[in-house]
Short mmCIF file of C-alpha atoms in Angstrom, two decimals:
data_model
loop_
_atom_site.label_atom_id
_atom_site.label_comp_id
_atom_site.label_asym_id
_atom_site.label_seq_id
_atom_site.Cartn_x
_atom_site.Cartn_y
_atom_site.Cartn_z
CA UNK E 1 0.06 0.05 0.19
CA UNK E 2 1.07 3.80 -1.00
CA UNK E 3 1.34 6.17 1.64
CA UNK E 4 -1.45 8.03 -0.50
CA UNK E 5 -3.49 5.28 -0.31
CA UNK E 6 -2.87 5.11 3.31
CA UNK E 7 -3.65 8.68 3.54
CA UNK E 8 -7.13 8.10 1.79
CA UNK E 9 -8.07 5.43 4.28
CA UNK E 10 -7.12 7.42 7.07
CA UNK E 11 -8.96 10.12 5.73
CA UNK E 12 -12.26 7.83 5.92
CA UNK E 13 -12.14 7.33 9.31
CA UNK E 14 -11.10 11.13 10.37
CA UNK E 15 -14.09 12.51 8.34
CA UNK E 16 -16.35 9.78 10.55
CA UNK E 17 -15.14 11.53 13.74
CA UNK E 18 -15.63 15.25 12.60
CA UNK E 19 -11.94 16.43 13.47
CA UNK E 20 -10.32 18.16 10.40
CA UNK E 21 -6.55 16.60 10.15
CA UNK E 22 -5.57 20.06 8.29
CA UNK E 23 -6.06 23.51 8.99
CA UNK E 24 -6.02 26.00 6.13
CA UNK E 25 -4.84 29.44 7.03
CA UNK E 26 -5.58 31.90 4.66
CA UNK E 27 -4.61 35.66 5.74
CA UNK E 28 -6.38 38.34 3.65
CA UNK E 29 -5.95 41.97 3.23
CA UNK E 30 -6.70 43.62 0.01
CA UNK E 31 -6.59 40.65 -2.05
CA UNK E 32 -10.70 40.48 -3.17
CA UNK E 33 -9.38 40.11 -6.76
CA UNK E 34 -7.90 36.83 -6.11
CA UNK E 35 -9.53 35.57 -3.30
CA UNK E 36 -12.07 33.33 -4.92
CA UNK E 37 -9.73 31.78 -7.21
CA UNK E 38 -7.53 30.93 -4.11
CA UNK E 39 -10.39 29.51 -2.11
CA UNK E 40 -11.69 27.62 -5.40
CA UNK E 41 -8.00 25.54 -5.33
CA UNK E 42 -8.61 24.56 -1.81
CA UNK E 43 -12.12 23.68 -2.16
CA UNK E 44 -10.84 21.69 -4.95
CA UNK E 45 -8.16 19.52 -3.39
CA UNK E 46 -8.49 15.57 -3.46
CA UNK E 47 -7.80 15.50 0.13
CA UNK E 48 -11.23 16.55 1.72
CA UNK E 49 -10.73 16.68 5.53
CA UNK E 50 -9.83 20.15 6.57
CA UNK E 51 -10.81 23.37 7.52
CA UNK E 52 -10.46 26.91 6.13
CA UNK E 53 -9.43 29.40 8.70
CA UNK E 54 -9.99 32.67 6.46
CA UNK E 55 -8.60 35.60 8.74
CA UNK E 56 -9.60 39.57 7.74
CA UNK E 57 -6.80 41.04 8.80
CA UNK E 58 -8.60 44.79 8.86
CA UNK E 59 -9.01 44.34 4.82
CA UNK E 60 -10.56 47.45 3.32
CA UNK E 61 -12.07 45.30 0.42
CA UNK E 62 -14.90 42.91 0.43
CA UNK E 63 -12.75 39.88 1.11
CA UNK E 64 -15.12 39.06 4.12
CA UNK E 65 -18.19 38.99 1.65
CA UNK E 66 -16.35 36.56 -0.44
CA UNK E 67 -15.94 34.28 2.52
CA UNK E 68 -19.51 34.76 3.99
CA UNK E 69 -20.98 33.92 0.54
CA UNK E 70 -19.08 30.59 0.29
CA UNK E 71 -21.70 27.78 1.74
CA UNK E 72 -18.98 24.93 2.83
CA UNK E 73 -19.38 24.32 6.24
CA UNK E 74 -15.62 23.60 6.29
CA UNK E 75 -14.93 27.62 5.89
CA UNK E 76 -14.56 29.80 8.71
CA UNK E 77 -14.37 33.56 8.74
CA UNK E 78 -12.47 35.52 11.56
CA UNK E 79 -12.03 39.14 11.59
CA UNK E 80 -9.61 41.46 13.37
CA UNK E 81 -7.72 44.63 13.22
CA UNK E 82 -4.83 45.20 11.24
CA UNK E 83 -1.98 43.25 12.66
CA UNK E 84 -0.20 42.52 9.31
CA UNK E 85 0.70 39.39 7.71
CA UNK E 86 2.56 37.47 10.86
CA UNK E 87 -0.42 38.73 13.16
CA UNK E 88 -3.19 37.24 10.85
CA UNK E 89 -1.05 34.09 10.36
CA UNK E 90 -1.04 33.88 14.47
CA UNK E 91 -4.47 34.12 14.60
CA UNK E 92 -5.09 31.67 11.81
CA UNK E 93 -2.97 29.00 14.19
CA UNK E 94 -4.54 29.86 17.59
CA UNK E 95 -8.06 29.10 15.74
CA UNK E 96 -7.00 25.82 14.00
CA UNK E 97 -7.84 22.61 15.14
CA UNK E 98 -5.89 20.42 12.40
CA UNK E 99 -3.01 18.30 13.54
CA UNK E 100 -1.37 19.92 10.37
CA UNK E 101 -1.18 23.85 9.63
CA UNK E 102 -1.20 24.74 5.80
CA UNK E 103 -0.63 28.38 5.03
CA UNK E 104 -1.96 29.83 1.88
CA UNK E 105 -1.47 33.45 1.27
CA UNK E 106 -4.82 35.09 -0.43
CA UNK E 107 -3.58 35.89 -3.83
CA UNK E 108 -1.71 32.37 -4.58
CA UNK E 109 -3.76 29.21 -5.37
CA UNK E 110 -2.56 25.45 -5.27
CA UNK E 111 -2.97 22.25 -7.29
CA UNK E 112 -5.58 19.93 -6.48
CA UNK E 113 -3.32 17.36 -4.67
CA UNK E 114 -1.20 19.89 -2.95
CA UNK E 115 -2.94 18.64 0.53
CA UNK E 116 -3.18 14.91 -0.31
CA UNK E 117 0.66 14.72 -1.06
CA UNK E 118 1.62 16.59 1.78
CA UNK E 119 -0.45 14.63 4.39
CA UNK E 120 1.43 11.38 2.87
CA UNK E 121 4.62 12.95 3.17
CA UNK E 122 4.24 14.03 6.81
CA UNK E 123 2.83 10.81 7.92
CA UNK E 124 5.82 8.99 6.02
CA UNK E 125 8.18 10.99 7.73
CA UNK E 126 7.33 11.57 11.39
CA UNK E 127 10.69 13.36 12.27
CA UNK E 128 9.89 15.97 9.45
CA UNK E 129 8.02 19.47 11.08
CA UNK E 130 7.80 21.51 7.89
CA UNK E 131 7.15 20.02 4.53
CA UNK E 132 6.76 22.44 1.60
CA UNK E 133 7.07 21.81 -2.13
CA UNK E 134 8.30 23.25 -5.29
CA UNK E 135 6.35 26.63 -6.68
CA UNK E 136 4.99 27.54 -10.21
CA UNK E 137 5.23 31.28 -10.77
CA UNK E 138 2.02 33.00 -12.31
CA UNK E 139 1.35 36.46 -13.27
CA UNK E 140 -1.19 39.02 -12.31
CA UNK E 141 -3.50 37.73 -14.37
CA UNK E 142 -3.23 34.16 -13.52
CA UNK E 143 -1.05 33.06 -16.29
CA UNK E 144 1.28 30.14 -15.59
CA UNK E 145 5.08 31.68 -15.93
CA UNK E 146 8.08 29.33 -17.24
CA UNK E 147 9.75 30.30 -13.73
CA UNK E 148 9.34 29.22 -10.74
CA UNK E 149 11.24 27.94 -7.19
CA UNK E 150 12.91 24.12 -7.24
CA UNK E 151 14.10 23.86 -3.97
CA UNK E 152 16.54 21.10 -2.13
CA UNK E 153 13.93 18.69 -0.73
CA UNK E 154 16.20 16.15 1.25
CA UNK E 155 18.97 16.31 3.64
CA UNK E 156 18.11 19.78 4.24
CA UNK E 157 20.10 21.61 7.06
CA UNK E 158 19.66 24.54 9.31
CA UNK E 159 22.51 26.10 7.08
CA UNK E 160 20.14 25.64 4.17
CA UNK E 161 17.18 27.29 5.60
CA UNK E 162 19.48 30.18 6.44
CA UNK E 163 21.44 30.56 2.98
CA UNK E 164 18.48 29.09 0.54
CA UNK E 165 15.32 29.03 2.32
CA UNK E 166 13.87 25.97 0.41
CA UNK E 167 10.34 26.67 1.66
CA UNK E 168 10.64 29.50 -0.89
CA UNK E 169 7.07 31.39 -0.31
CA UNK E 170 4.43 31.58 2.46
CA UNK E 171 2.09 29.14 0.45
CA UNK E 172 4.24 26.65 0.32
CA UNK E 173 4.47 24.88 3.87
CA UNK E 174 2.45 22.42 5.70
CA UNK E 175 3.50 22.52 9.18
CA UNK E 176 3.04 19.99 12.00
CA UNK E 177 0.96 22.03 14.86
CA UNK E 178 3.57 20.61 17.39
CA UNK E 179 6.50 22.26 15.43
CA UNK E 180 4.66 25.57 15.91
CA UNK E 181 3.74 25.04 19.59
CA UNK E 182 7.59 24.11 19.94
CA UNK E 183 8.62 27.77 19.23
CA UNK E 184 5.43 29.56 20.74
CA UNK E 185 6.15 32.76 22.65
CA UNK E 186 3.98 35.78 24.17
CA UNK E 187 5.14 39.33 24.43
CA UNK E 188 3.23 40.81 27.04
CA UNK E 189 5.74 43.88 27.08
CA UNK E 190 4.25 45.00 23.62
CA UNK E 191 0.69 44.44 24.60
CA UNK E 192 0.60 40.89 23.14
CA UNK E 193 -0.71 38.28 25.39
CA UNK E 194 -1.92 35.51 23.03
CA UNK E 195 0.22 33.09 21.37
CA UNK E 196 2.73 34.18 18.71
CA UNK E 197 4.48 31.72 16.33
CA UNK E 198 5.58 34.66 13.78
CA UNK E 199 7.09 37.42 15.17
CA UNK E 200 4.73 40.45 14.61
CA UNK E 201 7.13 43.40 14.73
CA UNK E 202 8.13 42.17 11.14
CA UNK E 203 6.28 43.48 8.29
CA UNK E 204 8.55 41.53 5.92
CA UNK E 205 10.79 38.49 6.36
CA UNK E 206 8.60 37.21 9.06
CA UNK E 207 8.50 33.51 7.68
CA UNK E 208 11.89 33.39 6.93
CA UNK E 209 12.88 34.20 10.79
CA UNK E 210 10.60 31.39 11.75
CA UNK E 211 11.59 28.85 9.51
CA UNK E 212 15.17 29.71 10.98
CA UNK E 213 13.87 29.81 14.59
CA UNK E 214 12.33 26.12 14.42
CA UNK E 215 15.47 24.87 12.43
CA UNK E 216 17.70 26.38 15.55
CA UNK E 217 15.65 25.59 18.32
CA UNK E 218 13.78 22.37 17.66
CA UNK E 219 14.73 19.02 16.51
CA UNK E 220 12.34 19.11 13.71
CA UNK E 221 13.40 18.61 10.53
CA UNK E 222 12.62 20.22 7.01
CA UNK E 223 11.61 17.93 3.78
CA UNK E 224 10.15 18.90 0.30
CA UNK E 225 8.20 17.41 -2.46
CA UNK E 226 9.76 18.44 -5.46
CA UNK E 227 6.73 19.13 -7.32
CA UNK E 228 5.45 22.47 -8.22
CA UNK E 229 1.91 21.98 -5.61
CA UNK E 230 2.08 26.09 -5.29
CA UNK E 231 1.24 28.28 -7.92
CA UNK E 232 2.86 31.80 -6.36
CA UNK E 233 1.52 35.09 -7.88
CA UNK E 234 4.38 37.28 -8.93
CA UNK E 235 2.55 41.15 -9.14
CA UNK E 236 4.11 44.58 -10.21
CA UNK E 237 4.07 45.93 -6.73
CA UNK E 238 6.23 42.85 -5.01
CA UNK E 239 8.57 43.07 -8.19
CA UNK E 240 9.00 47.08 -7.35
CA UNK E 241 9.36 46.60 -3.70
CA UNK E 242 12.06 48.75 -2.04
CA UNK E 243 15.07 46.18 -1.54
CA UNK E 244 16.41 48.41 1.41
CA UNK E 245 13.15 47.73 3.58
CA UNK E 246 13.76 43.83 2.43
CA UNK E 247 17.43 43.63 3.09
CA UNK E 248 16.52 45.62 6.56
CA UNK E 249 14.02 43.09 7.39
CA UNK E 250 16.31 40.27 6.83
CA UNK E 251 19.07 41.53 8.83
CA UNK E 252 16.47 42.00 11.60
CA UNK E 253 15.88 38.35 11.34
CA UNK E 254 19.12 37.25 11.37
CA UNK E 255 19.96 39.58 14.60
CA UNK E 256 16.75 37.44 16.11
CA UNK E 257 18.18 34.12 15.34
CA UNK E 258 21.47 35.36 16.64
CA UNK E 259 20.66 35.08 20.10
CA UNK E 260 19.55 31.42 19.67
CA UNK E 261 22.81 30.31 18.34
CA UNK E 262 25.54 32.81 17.46
CA UNK E 263 28.03 30.48 16.46
CA UNK E 264 26.03 28.72 13.90
CA UNK E 265 25.23 32.48 12.59
CA UNK E 266 28.56 33.42 12.78
CA UNK E 267 29.76 30.47 10.56
CA UNK E 268 27.22 30.68 7.80
CA UNK E 269 26.55 34.62 7.91
CA UNK E 270 28.57 35.63 5.10
CA UNK E 271 27.44 33.02 2.60
CA UNK E 272 23.54 33.74 3.58
CA UNK E 273 24.32 37.36 3.20
CA UNK E 274 25.94 36.58 -0.34
CA UNK E 275 22.72 34.75 -1.43
CA UNK E 276 20.44 37.33 -0.06
CA UNK E 277 22.10 40.06 -1.83
CA UNK E 278 22.12 38.30 -5.17
CA UNK E 279 18.48 37.20 -4.84
CA UNK E 280 17.50 41.06 -4.10
CA UNK E 281 19.86 41.50 -6.92
CA UNK E 282 17.81 39.33 -9.28
CA UNK E 283 14.48 41.16 -8.20
CA UNK E 284 16.12 44.56 -9.17
CA UNK E 285 16.55 43.21 -12.60
CA UNK E 286 13.13 41.70 -12.78
CA UNK E 287 12.06 45.41 -11.86
CA UNK E 288 14.24 47.09 -14.33
CA UNK E 289 16.38 48.87 -11.60
CA UNK E 290 20.06 48.64 -13.10
CA UNK E 291 21.91 50.88 -10.55
CA UNK E 292 20.12 48.86 -7.60
CA UNK E 293 21.04 45.29 -9.23
CA UNK E 294 24.93 46.51 -9.61
CA UNK E 295 25.24 47.48 -6.29
CA UNK E 296 23.74 44.37 -4.96
CA UNK E 297 25.62 42.10 -7.17
CA UNK E 298 28.83 43.59 -5.91
CA UNK E 299 27.69 43.28 -2.19
CA UNK E 300 26.83 39.69 -3.03
CA UNK E 301 30.58 39.11 -4.46
CA UNK E 302 32.19 41.07 -1.65
CA UNK E 303 30.46 39.09 1.00
CA UNK E 304 31.05 35.70 -0.33
CA UNK E 305 32.76 35.10 -3.96
CA UNK E 306 32.03 31.04 -3.30
CA UNK E 307 28.63 31.73 -4.73
CA UNK E 308 29.95 31.45 -8.12
CA UNK E 309 31.19 28.06 -7.48
CA UNK E 310 28.43 26.70 -5.43
CA UNK E 311 25.77 27.80 -7.81
CA UNK E 312 27.49 28.64 -11.18
CA UNK E 313 24.45 29.12 -13.41
CA UNK E 314 22.47 31.03 -11.12
CA UNK E 315 25.05 33.31 -10.15
CA UNK E 316 26.34 34.09 -13.79
CA UNK E 317 22.83 34.39 -15.24
CA UNK E 318 22.18 37.03 -12.39
CA UNK E 319 25.14 38.71 -13.28
CA UNK E 320 24.78 38.76 -17.16
CA UNK E 321 21.41 40.09 -16.75
CA UNK E 322 22.36 42.83 -14.40
CA UNK E 323 25.39 43.68 -17.39
CA UNK E 324 22.87 43.20 -19.99
CA UNK E 325 20.19 45.23 -18.55
CA UNK E 326 22.68 48.23 -18.99
CA UNK E 327 23.47 47.42 -22.70
CA UNK E 328 20.39 46.52 -24.41
CA UNK E 329 17.14 48.09 -25.49
CA UNK E 330 13.78 47.07 -23.37
CA UNK E 331 12.45 45.06 -25.80
CA UNK E 332 15.44 43.14 -26.87
CA UNK E 333 16.59 42.73 -23.23
CA UNK E 334 13.11 41.33 -22.08
CA UNK E 335 13.06 38.49 -24.31
CA UNK E 336 16.48 37.53 -23.46
CA UNK E 337 16.08 37.86 -19.73
CA UNK E 338 12.99 35.50 -19.89
CA UNK E 339 15.09 32.45 -21.88
CA UNK E 340 17.82 33.16 -18.99
CA UNK E 341 15.43 33.10 -15.70
CA UNK E 342 13.85 29.86 -17.27
CA UNK E 343 17.10 28.24 -17.76
CA UNK E 344 17.80 28.77 -14.01
CA UNK E 345 14.52 28.64 -12.08
#
């Protein structure tokens, strides 16, 4: 019997008891344009024993109306004042009843077999606390792109989490509730008396900080499924995001985890920093900010030039795109970039 067949049998028993095995947490803020597609992708899952906790994080649009219009009893709406993505996820986890917690941002989608494969993956690997998948990118209209995220899936170490973040994005992981409980904290000095898992002082990089905290402070493992089960939306706002703010948030996440294991951070920091600079350089290239791309790529090489040998293809393509962005007309450059980025996805 395969683990998928076993999962289906277990689901029948769970359905009879009325206890959802999986809680799907959907934070919502200003994403009504995409929310119905997001929700439909959950309701179309081949694995049926789940609940949906849709958290309206003080959204100014009609996200709540879309959820209220859903007649599926598994879908629940929670409303709160705006606390940011971390706060919405925290609320969802606190309201969830499942053994596994799946996160899905309201502008992203899942392939139908997403939950079924993750449930099987977690059941077959009891030491794994965070299961994640590869992702395929889609544009603002929902059209699939030729690029995505193909992370390392096996033999994942804390150094991999720090340097390369194989989890990839916030719609990729399905996490054991116990793994989150093991990093639970409160912050009464800031007026937070409820359980927190993601640090609400972050407005960016809150997921990166959380994954590394799990890796450094618990014994739970990370492992992935090498199928693109997550459809991650790349929008114009994301591409033009201020890289200085992104970098500042990442720096804060490093300092937070330095308090857990300073020796580990010291050992891997230069390499992690180089990869982070290269990632931001690539984002700058995508938003056609050549000056920032050149600056960030220079910082990457200065931090740890071994990224050229460790990931020759990705580093040389990012370098080539940075140089060509300054030399070619936009139309020619755009066509060439699409080919190059597809080659390293």
